[in-house]
Coordinates of C-alpha atoms and ligand atoms in Angstrom, one line a residue:
E1 CA 5.6 8.6 28.8
I2 CA 7.6 11.0 26.7
T3 CA 11.2 11.6 27.8
A4 CA 13.5 14.2 26.5
D5 CA 15.9 11.8 24.8
T6 CA 13.1 10.3 22.6
L7 CA 12.3 13.8 21.2
P8 CA 14.0 15.2 18.2
S9 CA 16.5 17.7 19.6
A10 CA 14.9 20.7 18.1
L11 CA 11.5 19.9 19.5
A12 CA 13.0 19.4 22.9
R13 CA 14.9 22.6 22.7
S14 CA 12.0 24.7 21.7
D15 CA 10.3 23.2 24.8
S16 CA 7.3 22.0 22.9
D17 CA 6.6 18.8 24.9
R18 CA 2.9 19.4 24.2
A19 CA 3.4 19.5 20.5
A20 CA 5.4 16.3 20.6
A21 CA 2.7 14.6 22.7
S22 CA 0.0 15.7 20.2
M23 CA 2.1 14.3 17.4
H24 CA 2.4 11.0 19.3
R25 CA -1.4 10.8 19.9
L26 CA -2.2 11.7 16.3
M27 CA 0.2 9.1 14.9
L28 CA -1.3 6.5 17.3
A29 CA -4.8 7.5 16.0
F30 CA -3.7 6.9 12.4
L31 CA -2.3 3.5 13.4
I32 CA -5.3 2.3 15.4
T33 CA -7.8 3.4 12.7
G34 CA -5.8 1.7 10.0
F35 CA -5.5 -1.6 11.8
S36 CA -9.1 -1.5 12.8
A37 CA -10.0 -1.3 9.1
L38 CA -7.7 -4.3 8.6
L39 CA -9.5 -6.1 11.4
I40 CA -12.7 -5.9 9.4
G41 CA -11.1 -6.7 6.1
A42 CA -9.1 -9.6 7.4
T43 CA -12.1 -11.1 9.1
I44 CA -13.9 -11.3 5.7
G45 CA -11.0 -12.4 3.5
P46 CA -10.9 -16.0 4.7
L47 CA -14.6 -16.3 3.9
Q48 CA -13.7 -15.6 0.3
A49 CA -10.9 -18.2 0.5
L50 CA -13.4 -20.7 1.7
N51 CA -15.8 -19.7 -1.1
Y52 CA -13.1 -20.8 -3.6
G53 CA -12.7 -24.0 -1.6
G54 CA -16.4 -24.7 -2.1
V55 CA -17.6 -23.6 1.3
D56 CA -20.5 -21.1 1.2
A57 CA -20.6 -19.4 4.6
Y58 CA -22.8 -16.5 3.3
P59 CA -26.3 -17.9 3.9
A60 CA -25.3 -18.2 7.6
L61 CA -24.2 -14.6 7.7
R62 CA -27.4 -12.9 6.8
P63 CA -28.5 -10.3 7.7
L64 CA -24.9 -9.1 8.4
L65 CA -23.9 -9.7 4.8
Q66 CA -26.4 -10.2 2.1
S67 CA -24.1 -11.5 -0.6
Y68 CA -20.5 -12.5 -1.4
Y69 CA -20.2 -9.3 -3.4
Q70 CA -21.1 -7.1 -0.4
G71 CA -18.4 -8.8 1.7
L72 CA -15.9 -8.6 -1.2
T73 CA -16.5 -4.8 -1.5
I74 CA -16.0 -4.3 2.2
H75 CA -12.8 -6.5 2.1
G76 CA -11.3 -4.6 -0.8
V77 CA -12.2 -1.1 0.4
M78 CA -11.2 -1.6 4.0
N79 CA -7.9 -3.3 3.3
G80 CA -6.9 -1.6 0.0
Y81 CA -7.9 1.9 0.9
V82 CA -8.7 2.5 4.5
F83 CA -6.0 0.4 6.2
T84 CA -3.2 1.5 3.9
F85 CA -4.2 5.2 3.6
F86 CA -4.4 5.8 7.3
I87 CA -1.2 4.2 8.2
T88 CA 0.7 5.7 5.3
C89 CA -0.6 9.2 5.9
G90 CA 0.5 8.9 9.5
L91 CA 3.9 7.4 8.8
L92 CA 5.0 9.6 6.0
V93 CA 4.5 12.7 8.1
Y94 CA 5.7 11.2 11.4
L95 CA 9.0 9.8 10.2
P96 CA 10.1 12.9 8.3
A97 CA 9.2 15.1 11.3
R98 CA 11.4 13.0 13.5
E99 CA 14.2 12.8 10.9
L100 CA 14.2 16.6 10.3
G101 CA 13.5 17.6 13.9
V102 CA 10.7 19.8 12.6
A103 CA 7.2 19.8 13.9
P104 CA 4.5 19.1 11.3
N105 CA 1.6 21.4 10.8
L106 CA -0.7 19.7 13.2
V107 CA -3.9 21.5 12.0
M108 CA -3.4 20.2 8.5
W109 CA -2.4 16.7 9.8
R110 CA -5.6 16.6 11.9
T111 CA -7.6 17.8 9.0
C112 CA -6.1 15.0 6.9
F113 CA -7.2 12.5 9.5
A114 CA -10.7 14.0 9.9
I115 CA -11.4 14.1 6.1
M116 CA -10.4 10.5 5.7
A117 CA -12.3 9.4 8.8
V118 CA -15.5 11.0 7.6
G119 CA -14.9 9.4 4.2
A120 CA -14.3 6.0 5.7
L121 CA -17.5 6.3 7.7
C122 CA -19.6 7.3 4.6
V123 CA -18.2 4.3 2.6
L124 CA -18.7 1.9 5.5
Y125 CA -22.3 3.1 5.8
A126 CA -22.9 2.7 2.1
M127 CA -21.4 -0.8 2.1
A128 CA -23.2 -1.9 5.3
D129 CA -26.7 -1.1 4.0
N130 CA -26.0 -3.3 0.9
S131 CA -26.6 -0.4 -1.5
S132 CA -23.1 -0.3 -2.9
S133 CA -21.7 -3.7 -3.7
V134 CA -19.6 -2.3 -6.6
L135 CA -16.3 -3.8 -5.5
W136 CA -13.2 -1.7 -4.7
T137 CA -12.8 -0.7 -8.4
F138 CA -16.4 0.7 -8.5
Y139 CA -16.5 0.2 -12.3
P140 CA -19.5 1.9 -13.8
P141 CA -22.2 1.1 -15.0
L142 CA -22.4 -0.7 -11.6
K143 CA -24.0 1.8 -9.4
G144 CA -23.8 2.4 -5.7
S145 CA -25.2 5.1 -3.3
P146 CA -23.9 8.6 -3.2
F147 CA -22.4 7.9 0.3
F148 CA -20.1 5.4 -1.4
Y149 CA -18.7 7.7 -4.0
I150 CA -18.6 10.8 -1.8
G151 CA -16.9 8.7 0.9
I152 CA -14.3 7.6 -1.6
T153 CA -13.8 11.1 -2.8
L154 CA -13.1 12.2 0.8
L155 CA -10.7 9.3 1.4
A156 CA -8.8 10.1 -1.8
L157 CA -8.7 13.9 -1.0
G158 CA -7.5 13.3 2.5
S159 CA -4.8 10.9 1.5
T160 CA -3.0 13.6 -0.5
M161 CA -2.9 16.1 2.4
P162 CA 0.5 14.9 3.7
L163 CA 2.0 16.4 0.6
P164 CA 1.6 20.1 1.7
I165 CA 2.7 19.2 5.2
L166 CA 5.9 17.6 3.9
L167 CA 6.6 20.5 1.6
E168 CA 6.3 22.9 4.5
M169 CA 8.5 20.8 6.8
R170 CA 11.1 20.5 4.1
A171 CA 11.0 24.3 3.5
T172 CA 11.5 25.0 7.3
W173 CA 14.4 22.5 7.4
R174 CA 16.0 24.1 4.4
R175 CA 15.9 27.6 5.9
H176 CA 18.2 26.2 8.7
R177 CA 20.4 24.2 6.4
P178 CA 20.5 26.0 3.0
G179 CA 21.9 24.2 0.1
E180 CA 21.9 20.7 1.7
I181 CA 20.4 17.5 0.3
T182 CA 17.1 16.4 1.7
P183 CA 17.6 13.6 4.2
L184 CA 16.7 10.2 2.9
V185 CA 13.5 9.3 4.7
T186 CA 12.0 12.7 4.0
Y187 CA 13.1 12.4 0.4
M188 CA 11.4 9.0 0.0
S189 CA 8.3 10.3 1.7
L190 CA 8.1 13.4 -0.4
T191 CA 8.5 11.5 -3.7
T192 CA 5.9 9.0 -2.6
M193 CA 3.4 11.8 -1.8
L194 CA 4.2 13.8 -5.0
M195 CA 3.6 10.6 -7.0
W196 CA 0.3 10.0 -5.2
G197 CA -0.8 13.6 -5.5
L198 CA -0.4 13.5 -9.3
A199 CA -1.9 10.1 -9.6
G200 CA -5.0 11.2 -7.6
V201 CA -6.0 13.5 -10.4
G202 CA -7.5 10.5 -12.4
V203 CA -9.8 9.1 -9.8
M204 CA -10.7 12.6 -8.6
A205 CA -11.8 13.5 -12.1
E206 CA -13.8 10.3 -12.4
L207 CA -15.6 10.9 -9.1
V208 CA -16.2 14.6 -9.2
L209 CA -17.1 14.9 -12.9
Q210 CA -19.0 11.6 -13.3
L211 CA -19.8 9.3 -10.4
D212 CA -20.6 11.8 -7.7
P213 CA -23.1 13.8 -9.8
W214 CA -24.4 10.5 -11.3
S215 CA -25.1 8.9 -8.0
L216 CA -26.8 12.1 -6.8
G217 CA -29.1 12.0 -9.9
L218 CA -27.6 15.2 -11.4
I219 CA -26.6 13.4 -14.6
G220 CA -28.3 10.3 -16.1
T221 CA -25.5 8.3 -17.8
V222 CA -21.8 7.7 -17.6
D223 CA -19.1 6.4 -20.0
P224 CA -17.7 3.1 -18.7
I225 CA -14.5 3.1 -20.7
I226 CA -13.5 6.7 -20.0
N227 CA -14.1 6.1 -16.3
R228 CA -12.1 2.9 -16.2
T229 CA -9.3 4.7 -17.9
L230 CA -9.4 7.5 -15.3
F231 CA -9.7 4.9 -12.5
W232 CA -6.5 3.1 -13.6
L233 CA -4.6 6.4 -14.0
T234 CA -4.8 6.3 -10.2
G235 CA -5.3 2.5 -9.8
H236 CA -1.8 1.5 -11.1
P237 CA 0.0 4.2 -9.0
I238 CA -1.9 3.1 -6.0
V239 CA 0.2 -0.1 -6.0
Y240 CA 3.2 2.1 -5.5
F241 CA 1.4 4.0 -2.8
W242 CA 1.1 0.6 -1.1
L243 CA 4.7 -0.4 -1.8
M244 CA 6.7 2.8 -1.3
P245 CA 5.9 3.1 2.5
A246 CA 7.2 -0.4 2.9
Y247 CA 10.3 0.5 1.0
V248 CA 10.7 3.6 3.2
S249 CA 11.0 1.2 6.2
W250 CA 13.3 -1.2 4.3
Y251 CA 15.7 1.5 3.2
G252 CA 15.3 3.9 6.0
L253 CA 15.0 1.7 9.1
L254 CA 15.6 -2.0 8.5
S255 CA 19.4 -1.8 8.2
R256 CA 19.5 -0.2 11.6
Q257 CA 17.1 -2.8 13.1
V258 CA 19.4 -5.6 11.9
G259 CA 22.5 -3.9 13.3
G260 CA 24.1 -2.7 10.1
K261 CA 24.0 0.2 7.6
L262 CA 22.1 0.9 4.4
I263 CA 24.6 0.0 1.8
S264 CA 23.8 2.9 -0.6
D265 CA 21.8 6.0 0.0
P266 CA 22.0 7.1 -3.7
M267 CA 20.4 3.8 -4.8
A268 CA 17.4 4.5 -2.5
R269 CA 16.9 7.9 -4.0
I270 CA 17.2 6.6 -7.6
T271 CA 14.6 3.9 -6.8
F272 CA 12.1 6.5 -5.5
A273 CA 12.7 8.9 -8.3
L274 CA 12.2 6.1 -10.9
L275 CA 9.1 4.8 -9.1
M276 CA 7.6 8.3 -9.2
I277 CA 8.2 8.8 -12.9
F278 CA 7.2 5.3 -14.0
A279 CA 4.1 4.8 -11.9
L280 CA 1.7 7.0 -13.8
P281 CA 2.2 6.4 -17.5
V282 CA 1.5 2.7 -17.4
G283 CA -2.0 2.6 -15.8
T284 CA -3.7 1.4 -19.0
H285 CA -1.9 -1.9 -18.7
H286 CA -4.9 -2.9 -16.5
Q287 CA -7.0 -2.5 -19.7
F288 CA -5.3 -5.0 -22.0
S289 CA -8.7 -6.7 -22.4
D290 CA -10.6 -3.4 -22.9
P291 CA -11.6 -2.4 -26.4
G292 CA -10.8 0.9 -28.1
F293 CA -7.1 1.6 -28.2
S294 CA -4.5 0.4 -30.6
S295 CA -2.3 -2.7 -30.3
I296 CA 0.7 -0.5 -30.9
W297 CA -0.1 1.2 -27.7
R298 CA -0.5 -2.1 -25.9
G299 CA 2.9 -3.1 -27.1
I300 CA 4.5 0.1 -25.9
L301 CA 2.7 -0.3 -22.5
V302 CA 4.3 -3.8 -22.1
V303 CA 7.8 -2.3 -22.5
L304 CA 7.0 0.6 -20.2
T305 CA 5.6 -1.8 -17.6
M306 CA 8.6 -4.0 -17.6
S307 CA 10.8 -0.9 -17.0
V308 CA 8.9 -0.5 -13.7
A309 CA 10.5 -3.7 -12.5
T310 CA 13.9 -1.9 -12.5
P311 CA 13.5 0.0 -9.3
S312 CA 12.2 -3.0 -7.6
L313 CA 15.2 -5.1 -8.7
V314 CA 17.5 -2.3 -7.5
T315 CA 15.7 -2.5 -4.2
A316 CA 16.1 -6.3 -4.0
F317 CA 19.9 -6.0 -4.5
T318 CA 20.4 -2.9 -2.3
I319 CA 18.4 -4.3 0.6
G320 CA 19.9 -7.8 0.1
L321 CA 23.4 -6.4 0.3
S322 CA 22.6 -4.3 3.3
L323 CA 21.2 -7.4 5.1
E324 CA 24.3 -9.3 4.1
Y325 CA 26.5 -6.6 5.5
A326 CA 24.7 -6.7 8.8
G327 CA 24.6 -10.5 8.9
R328 CA 28.4 -10.7 8.4
L329 CA 29.0 -8.0 11.1
R330 CA 27.0 -10.3 13.4
G331 CA 29.4 -13.2 12.6
G332 CA 27.4 -15.0 9.9
Q333 CA 29.6 -17.0 7.5
G334 CA 29.4 -18.6 4.1
W335 CA 26.6 -18.4 1.5
F336 CA 23.6 -18.3 3.7
G337 CA 25.0 -18.0 7.2
W338 CA 24.7 -14.2 7.1
F339 CA 21.0 -14.6 6.5
R340 CA 20.5 -16.9 9.5
A341 CA 22.6 -14.6 11.7
L342 CA 20.1 -11.7 11.3
P343 CA 18.1 -11.0 14.5
W344 CA 15.1 -13.2 13.6
G345 CA 14.0 -13.1 17.2
D346 CA 12.9 -9.4 16.7
P347 CA 9.3 -9.7 15.4
S348 CA 9.7 -6.4 13.5
V349 CA 12.8 -7.7 11.7
A350 CA 11.3 -11.1 11.1
A351 CA 8.1 -9.6 9.6
Q352 CA 10.1 -7.5 7.1
L353 CA 12.4 -10.3 6.1
L354 CA 9.5 -12.6 5.5
A355 CA 7.6 -9.8 3.6
A356 CA 10.7 -9.4 1.4
I357 CA 10.7 -13.1 0.6
T358 CA 7.0 -13.1 -0.5
F359 CA 7.8 -10.3 -2.8
I360 CA 9.8 -12.7 -5.0
L361 CA 6.5 -14.4 -5.9
G362 CA 4.8 -11.0 -6.1
G363 CA 7.3 -9.6 -8.6
A364 CA 7.4 -12.7 -10.7
T365 CA 3.6 -12.9 -11.1
G366 CA 3.5 -9.2 -11.8
I367 CA 5.7 -9.7 -14.8
V368 CA 3.1 -12.2 -16.1
N369 CA 0.3 -9.7 -15.6
G370 CA 2.2 -7.0 -17.3
S371 CA 2.8 -9.0 -20.5
W372 CA 0.0 -8.6 -23.0
Q373 CA -0.1 -12.2 -24.2
L374 CA 0.3 -13.8 -20.8
N375 CA -2.2 -11.4 -19.4
A376 CA -4.7 -12.8 -21.8
I377 CA -4.4 -16.2 -20.0
V378 CA -4.7 -14.9 -16.5
H379 CA -7.0 -11.9 -17.0
N380 CA -9.9 -11.8 -14.5
T381 CA -8.9 -15.2 -13.0
T382 CA -7.9 -15.9 -9.4
F383 CA -4.3 -15.4 -10.6
I384 CA -4.7 -11.7 -10.2
P385 CA -5.8 -11.6 -6.5
G386 CA -3.2 -14.4 -6.0
H387 CA -0.6 -11.9 -7.3
F388 CA -1.6 -8.9 -5.2
H389 CA -1.9 -10.8 -2.0
V390 CA 1.9 -11.4 -2.2
T391 CA 2.4 -7.7 -2.8
V392 CA 0.0 -5.5 -0.9
G393 CA -1.4 -8.4 1.2
S394 CA 2.0 -9.4 2.4
V395 CA 4.8 -6.9 1.5
T396 CA 2.7 -3.9 2.6
A397 CA 0.6 -5.6 5.3
M398 CA 3.5 -7.4 7.0
T399 CA 5.8 -4.4 6.8
L400 CA 3.1 -2.2 8.4
M401 CA 2.7 -4.8 11.1
A402 CA 6.5 -4.8 11.5
I403 CA 6.4 -1.0 12.0
S404 CA 3.7 -1.3 14.6
F405 CA 5.9 -3.7 16.6
W406 CA 8.4 -0.9 17.4
M407 CA 6.0 2.0 17.0
V408 CA 3.5 1.0 19.6
P409 CA 6.2 0.9 22.3
H410 CA 7.7 4.1 20.9
L411 CA 4.4 6.0 21.0
T412 CA 2.8 4.6 24.1
G413 CA 5.8 3.7 26.3
R414 CA 4.3 0.2 26.6
Q415 CA 6.1 -3.0 25.6
L416 CA 4.6 -5.6 23.4
I417 CA 2.6 -8.0 25.5
S418 CA 4.3 -11.0 23.8
R419 CA 7.2 -11.1 21.4
R420 CA 6.5 -14.8 20.8
L421 CA 2.9 -14.2 19.8
A422 CA 4.1 -11.4 17.5
L423 CA 6.6 -13.8 15.9
F424 CA 3.9 -16.5 15.7
S425 CA 1.6 -14.1 13.9
V426 CA 4.0 -13.0 11.2
W427 CA 5.3 -16.5 10.6
T428 CA 1.7 -17.8 10.3
W429 CA 0.9 -14.9 8.0
F430 CA 3.9 -15.7 5.8
V431 CA 3.1 -19.4 5.6
G432 CA -0.7 -18.8 5.1
M433 CA -0.2 -16.1 2.5
T434 CA 2.3 -18.2 0.6
I435 CA 0.0 -21.3 0.5
F436 CA -3.0 -19.0 -0.4
A437 CA -1.1 -17.3 -3.2
I438 CA 0.2 -20.5 -4.7
G439 CA -3.3 -21.8 -4.7
M440 CA -4.8 -18.7 -6.2
T441 CA -2.3 -18.3 -9.0
W442 CA -2.3 -22.0 -9.8
A443 CA -6.2 -22.1 -9.9
G444 CA -6.1 -19.1 -12.1
L445 CA -4.2 -21.1 -14.7
Y446 CA -7.2 -23.4 -14.9
G447 CA -9.3 -20.4 -15.6
V448 CA -11.1 -20.1 -12.2
P449 CA -12.6 -16.6 -12.4
R450 CA -12.0 -14.0 -9.8
R451 CA -14.9 -12.2 -8.1
A452 CA -17.1 -15.2 -8.5
W453 CA -19.4 -16.7 -5.8
V454 CA -18.5 -20.2 -7.0
S455 CA -19.6 -21.9 -3.7
A456 CA -23.2 -20.9 -4.3
L457 CA -23.4 -23.0 -7.4
P458 CA -25.0 -26.4 -7.1
H459 CA -22.5 -28.9 -5.9
D460 CA -22.3 -30.9 -9.2
T461 CA -21.9 -27.7 -11.3
Y462 CA -19.1 -26.5 -9.0
H463 CA -17.3 -29.8 -9.5
A464 CA -17.9 -30.0 -13.2
L465 CA -16.5 -26.5 -13.6
Y466 CA -13.7 -26.4 -11.1
G467 CA -13.0 -30.1 -10.2
A468 CA -9.7 -30.0 -12.2
A469 CA -8.5 -27.2 -9.9
S470 CA -9.5 -28.9 -6.7
V471 CA -6.0 -29.2 -5.3
P472 CA -5.1 -25.5 -5.8
L473 CA -8.6 -24.5 -4.5
A474 CA -8.0 -26.5 -1.4
L475 CA -4.8 -24.7 -0.8
V476 CA -6.6 -21.4 -1.1
A477 CA -9.0 -22.4 1.6
A478 CA -6.3 -23.8 3.9
G479 CA -4.2 -20.6 3.4
G480 CA -7.3 -18.6 4.3
V481 CA -7.9 -20.4 7.5
L482 CA -4.2 -19.9 8.5
L483 CA -4.6 -16.2 7.8
W484 CA -7.5 -16.0 10.2
V485 CA -5.2 -17.4 12.9
A486 CA -2.4 -15.1 11.9
S487 CA -4.4 -12.0 11.9
Y488 CA -6.1 -12.5 15.2
A489 CA -2.7 -13.3 16.8
F490 CA -1.5 -10.0 15.4
F491 CA -4.5 -8.0 16.6
A492 CA -4.1 -9.6 20.1
V493 CA -0.6 -8.3 20.2
F494 CA -1.4 -4.9 18.7
F495 CA -4.5 -3.9 20.7
G496 CA -3.3 -5.9 23.8
S497 CA 0.0 -4.0 23.9
I498 CA -1.7 -0.6 23.5
L499 CA -4.1 -1.4 26.4
F500 CA -2.1 -3.6 28.7
G501 CA 1.6 -3.5 27.7
R502 CA 4.1 -3.2 30.6
R503 CA 5.4 0.4 30.9
A504 CA 9.0 0.8 29.7
A505 CA 11.3 3.5 28.3
P506 CA 10.1 4.1 24.8
P507 CA 12.6 3.1 22.1
P508 CA 13.7 5.7 19.6
V509 CA 12.8 5.6 15.9
P510 CA 15.4 3.2 14.4
F511 CA 16.8 5.6 11.6
A512 CA 19.5 3.8 9.7
Q513 CA 22.9 5.2 8.9
S514 CA 23.9 4.8 5.2
F515 CA 26.9 4.8 3.0
G516 CA 27.1 7.7 0.6
G517 CA 24.4 9.7 2.4
P518 CA 24.4 12.7 4.7
A519 CA 25.7 12.0 8.2
S520 CA 23.2 14.0 10.2
S521 CA 19.7 15.3 9.5
T522 CA 17.9 17.2 12.2
I523 CA 17.9 21.0 11.9
D524 CA 20.4 21.6 14.7
S525 CA 22.9 18.7 13.9
P526 CA 26.3 19.4 12.3
P527 CA 26.0 20.6 8.6
N528 CA 26.5 18.3 5.7
P529 CA 28.1 20.2 2.8
A530 CA 26.0 19.5 -0.3
Q531 CA 29.2 19.4 -2.5
S532 CA 29.9 16.0 -0.9
A533 CA 26.8 14.5 -2.7
S534 CA 27.2 13.3 -6.2
P535 CA 25.8 15.4 -9.1
L536 CA 23.1 12.8 -9.7
I537 CA 21.9 13.0 -6.2
R538 CA 21.8 16.8 -6.3
A539 CA 19.8 16.6 -9.5
L540 CA 17.4 14.2 -8.0
D541 CA 16.8 16.6 -5.1
H542 CA 15.0 18.9 -7.6
V543 CA 11.7 17.3 -7.0
W544 CA 9.8 19.8 -9.2
L545 CA 12.0 18.6 -12.1
L546 CA 10.9 15.0 -11.4
T547 CA 7.3 16.3 -11.2
G548 CA 7.6 17.9 -14.6
I549 CA 9.0 14.8 -16.2
T550 CA 6.2 12.7 -14.7
V551 CA 3.5 15.0 -15.9
L552 CA 4.9 15.1 -19.5
A553 CA 5.3 11.3 -19.6
T554 CA 1.8 10.8 -18.3
L555 CA 0.3 13.2 -20.9
A556 CA 2.2 11.5 -23.6
A557 CA 0.9 8.1 -22.6
Y558 CA -2.7 9.1 -21.9
I559 CA -3.7 11.7 -24.6
P560 CA -3.5 9.2 -27.5
I561 CA -5.5 6.7 -25.5
L562 CA -8.2 9.0 -24.1
W563 CA -8.6 11.1 -27.3
P564 CA -10.6 8.5 -29.3
F565 CA -12.6 7.6 -26.2
L566 CA -13.6 11.3 -25.8
H567 CA -14.8 11.2 -29.5
H568 CA -16.9 8.1 -29.1
V569 CA -18.7 8.7 -25.8
T570 CA -21.1 5.9 -24.7
R571 CA -24.0 6.8 -22.4
A572 CA -24.6 4.0 -20.0
P573 CA -27.4 4.0 -17.4
G574 CA -26.6 2.5 -14.0
W575 CA -26.9 -1.2 -13.0
I576 CA -27.6 -2.4 -9.6
L577 CA -27.1 -6.2 -9.6
W578 CA -26.8 -7.4 -6.0
Ligands
LIG601 C1 -9.6 -10.0 -2.8 C2 -8.6 -13.3 0.6 C3 -6.0 -10.0 3.1 C4 -6.8 -6.8 -0.4 C5 -9.5 -11.2 -2.1 C6 -9.9 -12.5 -2.6 C7 -9.6 -13.4 -1.6 C8 -9.0 -12.7 -0.6 C9 -10.0 -14.9 -1.7 C10 -10.5 -12.7 -4.0 C11 -12.0 -12.7 -4.0 C12 -12.5 -12.8 -5.4 O1 -11.9 -12.4 -6.4 O2 -13.7 -13.2 -5.5 C13 -7.9 -12.7 1.6 C14 -7.4 -13.3 2.8 C15 -6.7 -12.4 3.5 C16 -6.7 -11.2 2.7 C17 -7.7 -14.7 3.2 C18 -6.1 -12.6 4.9 C19 -6.5 -12.0 5.9 C20 -5.9 -8.9 2.3 C21 -5.1 -7.8 2.6 C22 -5.3 -6.9 1.6 C23 -6.3 -7.4 0.7 C24 -4.1 -7.6 3.7 C25 -4.7 -5.5 1.3 C26 -4.1 -4.8 2.2 C27 -7.7 -7.4 -1.3 C28 -8.3 -6.7 -2.5 C29 -9.1 -7.6 -3.1 C30 -9.0 -8.8 -2.4 C31 -8.0 -5.2 -2.8 C32 -9.8 -7.4 -4.4 C33 -11.3 -7.3 -4.2 C34 -12.0 -7.3 -5.6 O3 -11.7 -8.0 -6.5 O4 -12.9 -6.4 -5.7 N1 -8.9 -11.4 -0.9 N2 -7.4 -11.4 1.6 N3 -6.6 -8.7 1.1 N4 -8.2 -8.7 -1.3 FE1 -7.8 -10.0 0.1
LIG602 CU1 -0.6 -1.8 -12.7

């Protein structure tokens, strides 16, 4: 049920209840599609965890899955691309529309959904028929079917479509409020999508110039190194495309959900501007073990990579202080009392707080990956998936779950079927993912390789090779089983509430107030004179300036690396291994 007080004032005033209802339905469609992808991905993930624990479930799964690598491709693509893209492309349009009180261009937003949906279906088909077990990185010369590459092309293209929608909404808003600073959630969403639009150029070039025509038989060979470089031009920024929507919720909503205020609006803007600028130039740090570019460049990359930690540290302190402020308002005392005083009984809050805690492990392991020498120890071991399951697998996944806990009631007018089951799911996810990640990173230090069907080895060989890592590998398997329980508890709450939740007045979007930011945001609320913002914040509002800096930094980092590759082209025919 849509009531007048849940609508942004401008939408209500222009009497476009129908537009608001379409917006709700479309946002719900993004949410349901995204979590359906996670349902597939999270069903397969624990099988991989069991694989490392020495349990080979795959022979029993034929003909559904022919090999470990088919399952792993589905897991990576469904979770890493389809789940995150759908929810983000819904959220980063929906939240700004509410914040600004401006309706999004529904035709474009539906097109975004449709392109990604067709792409997802193509990729699913290609993975299901076992023609494309090329893993989520689809490194050539591994070769899959045209459906796979064309599907990925459509997914990538569709995922950048919120950018023009956001630019249009911001322009409309500005016409009503000339000279004002972009409201925070819109600013964060816009910088995220600008970053992603620029980043997408890499993988688009790889797909359109090489992999699409190659898979269609139009060209015979491809260059693996050039294509890996183009992939990581997008593949590093994708980690920010996973992280920034979670930060949008932490900065833009969480402080309100815990009953306080965001402690600093400018810090949030600085974080997003820095993430946008730093995300692109460092992509080749995924290629520390690739041949062909100088060690000087590898050294420079380490320094640049470490600088990306700055905005995340700023986030840790700003969000930490905002939480402390709320906790003390709620009567929390002493060193840790404020933390316990937070509203842990709200599953949306609990999920985000737990997500933030796992990020400590995620950040620390990221510093290891980003250092050239340490990277040499952990490269291509289980340490790497150990790391990114405490980033995208928990920070992003849990924050998106947290968002669904208020958004499903908000969009459908139905309450959660069980807050206790919701709390159970996120706590179990937290415990399971922590155990899993400790196991994976620890096993990686013994050199256990990632992407390896180790459970298919003869028993003696498995023990001879990985016996030393038996304790961490047991943790991996145990964590995986807990994650099965956690994810099905979550899906019961999510789908159950949409279908069977009790009807209740829909809650509003929990936009947070902030210190140092504009007081009001929708197009018809009282004006905020721009002079009241600091010069830095006004400068950061020039997003095209940030775009220019990002492009220059990226060219400076990539031309010297790509140039020699372009002069020593290798021509590799395709391999189909599994
Ligand atoms: C890879 C388990 C959830 C994204 C893996 C691997 C394991 C695993 C064991 C490593 C496989 C290997 O290297 O051979 C799980 C479990 C999950 C889970 C038990 C709990 C349900 C997620 C989530 C995401 C995710 C929520 C992202 C949103 C990925 C990606 C890979 C991966 C991108 C890399 C695949 C590759 O190397 O090609 N997962 N995962 N996983 N996982 Fe998960
Ligand atoms: Cu990276």
